Short mmCIF file of C-alpha atoms in Angstrom, two decimals:
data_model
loop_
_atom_site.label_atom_id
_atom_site.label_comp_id
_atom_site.label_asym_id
_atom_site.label_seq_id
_atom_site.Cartn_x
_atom_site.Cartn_y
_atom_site.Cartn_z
CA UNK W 5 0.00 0.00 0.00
CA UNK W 6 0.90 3.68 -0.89
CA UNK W 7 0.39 6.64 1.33
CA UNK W 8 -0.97 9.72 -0.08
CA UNK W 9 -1.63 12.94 2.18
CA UNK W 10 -4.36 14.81 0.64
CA UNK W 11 -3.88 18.99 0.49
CA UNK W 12 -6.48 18.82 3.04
CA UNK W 13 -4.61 17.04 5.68
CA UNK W 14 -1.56 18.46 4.86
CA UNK W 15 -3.14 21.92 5.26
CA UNK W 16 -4.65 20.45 8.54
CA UNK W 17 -1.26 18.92 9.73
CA UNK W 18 0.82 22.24 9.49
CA UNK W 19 -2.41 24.37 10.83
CA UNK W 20 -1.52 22.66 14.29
CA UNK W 21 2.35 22.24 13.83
CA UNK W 22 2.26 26.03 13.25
CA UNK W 23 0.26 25.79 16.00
CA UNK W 24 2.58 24.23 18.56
CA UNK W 25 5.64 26.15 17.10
CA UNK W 26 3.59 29.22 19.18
CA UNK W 27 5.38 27.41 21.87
CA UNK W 28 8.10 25.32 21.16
CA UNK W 29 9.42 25.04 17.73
CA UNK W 30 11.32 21.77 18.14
CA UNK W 31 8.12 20.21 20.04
CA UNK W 32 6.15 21.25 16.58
CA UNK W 33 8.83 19.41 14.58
CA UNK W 34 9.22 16.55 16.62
CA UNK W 35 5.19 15.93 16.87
CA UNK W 36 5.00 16.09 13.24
CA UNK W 37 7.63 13.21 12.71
CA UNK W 38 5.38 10.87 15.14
CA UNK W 39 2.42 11.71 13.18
CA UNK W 40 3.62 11.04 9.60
CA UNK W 41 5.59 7.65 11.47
CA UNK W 42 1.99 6.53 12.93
CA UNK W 43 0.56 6.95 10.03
CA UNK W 44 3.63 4.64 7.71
CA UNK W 45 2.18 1.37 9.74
CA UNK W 46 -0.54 1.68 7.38
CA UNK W 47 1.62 0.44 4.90
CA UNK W 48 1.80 -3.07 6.59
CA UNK W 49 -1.58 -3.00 8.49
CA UNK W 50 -4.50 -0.31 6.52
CA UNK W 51 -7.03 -1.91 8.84
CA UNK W 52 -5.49 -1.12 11.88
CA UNK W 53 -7.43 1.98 12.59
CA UNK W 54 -10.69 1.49 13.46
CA UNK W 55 -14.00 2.79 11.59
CA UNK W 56 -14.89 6.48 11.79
CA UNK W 57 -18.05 5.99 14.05
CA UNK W 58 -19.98 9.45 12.63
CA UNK W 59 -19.75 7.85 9.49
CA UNK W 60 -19.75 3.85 9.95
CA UNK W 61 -17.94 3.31 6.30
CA UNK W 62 -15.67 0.73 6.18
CA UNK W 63 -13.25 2.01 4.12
CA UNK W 64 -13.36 5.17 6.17
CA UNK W 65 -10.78 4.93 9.31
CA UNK W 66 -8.95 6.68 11.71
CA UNK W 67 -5.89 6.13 14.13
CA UNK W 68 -5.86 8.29 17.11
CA UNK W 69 -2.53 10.46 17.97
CA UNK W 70 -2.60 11.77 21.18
CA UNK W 71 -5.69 14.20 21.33
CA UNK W 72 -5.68 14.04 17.38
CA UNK W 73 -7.60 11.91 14.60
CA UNK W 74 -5.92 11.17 12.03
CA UNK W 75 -8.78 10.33 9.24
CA UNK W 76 -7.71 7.65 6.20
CA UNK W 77 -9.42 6.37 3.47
CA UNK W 78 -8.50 2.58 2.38
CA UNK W 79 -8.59 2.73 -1.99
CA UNK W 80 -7.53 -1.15 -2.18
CA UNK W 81 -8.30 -0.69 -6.18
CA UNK W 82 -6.13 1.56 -5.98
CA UNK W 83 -3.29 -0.03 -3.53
CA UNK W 84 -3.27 3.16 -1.49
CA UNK W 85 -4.08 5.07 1.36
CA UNK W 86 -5.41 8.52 1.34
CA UNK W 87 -5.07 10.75 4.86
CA UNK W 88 -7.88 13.00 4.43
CA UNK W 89 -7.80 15.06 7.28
CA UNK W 90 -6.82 15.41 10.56
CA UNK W 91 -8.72 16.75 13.60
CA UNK W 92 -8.38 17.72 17.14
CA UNK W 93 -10.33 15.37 18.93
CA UNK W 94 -12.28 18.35 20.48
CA UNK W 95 -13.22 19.48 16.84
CA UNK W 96 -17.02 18.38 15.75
CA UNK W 97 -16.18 16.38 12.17
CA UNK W 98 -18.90 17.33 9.17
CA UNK W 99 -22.41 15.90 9.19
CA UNK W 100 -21.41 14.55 6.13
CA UNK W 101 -18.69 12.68 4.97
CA UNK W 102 -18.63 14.04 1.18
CA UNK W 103 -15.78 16.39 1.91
CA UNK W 104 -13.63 13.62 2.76
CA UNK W 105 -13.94 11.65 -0.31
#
């Protein structure tokens, strides 16, 4: 399997490393590495997150990261992996899942 950050989570990802950097730059850095790590056992194991429960898809998933979702999309056509977005876990997702297609 291939991983493939969408502009969306990318956007998302340095929205809260810019974020953190308010603080401690080296924190920011370091927090991002773990992230985009979590995220490469995908590669071996796309399953391993479990399903987003607001939207009950199955190929809709997400792997928690500290107080942090980290939202995927499984393509097995496609033999990849899409990170959609990522939220703070005190952040209400959308009603609807359409933006995260």
């Amino acid at each position: 399997m291939e991983i493939v950050w969408t502009n969306q989570a990318l956007h998302k990802l340095n929205k809260f490393v810019d974020y953190i950097a308010q603080d401690d730059v080296v924190t920011a850095e370091k927090w991002a590495l773990k992230m985009i790590e979590k995220t490469d056992q995908l590669i071996e194991q796309p399953e391993s997150g479990r399903i987003v429960p607001e939207y009950n898809e199955p190929n809709l998933r997400e792997l928690i990261f500290g107080n942090y979702r980290v939202i995927y999309r499984i393509r097995k056509d496609e033999n990849t992996i899409y990170i959609q977005t990522v939220w703070h876990v005190r952040q209400d997702p959308p009603k609807s899942s359409v933006g995260l297609r």
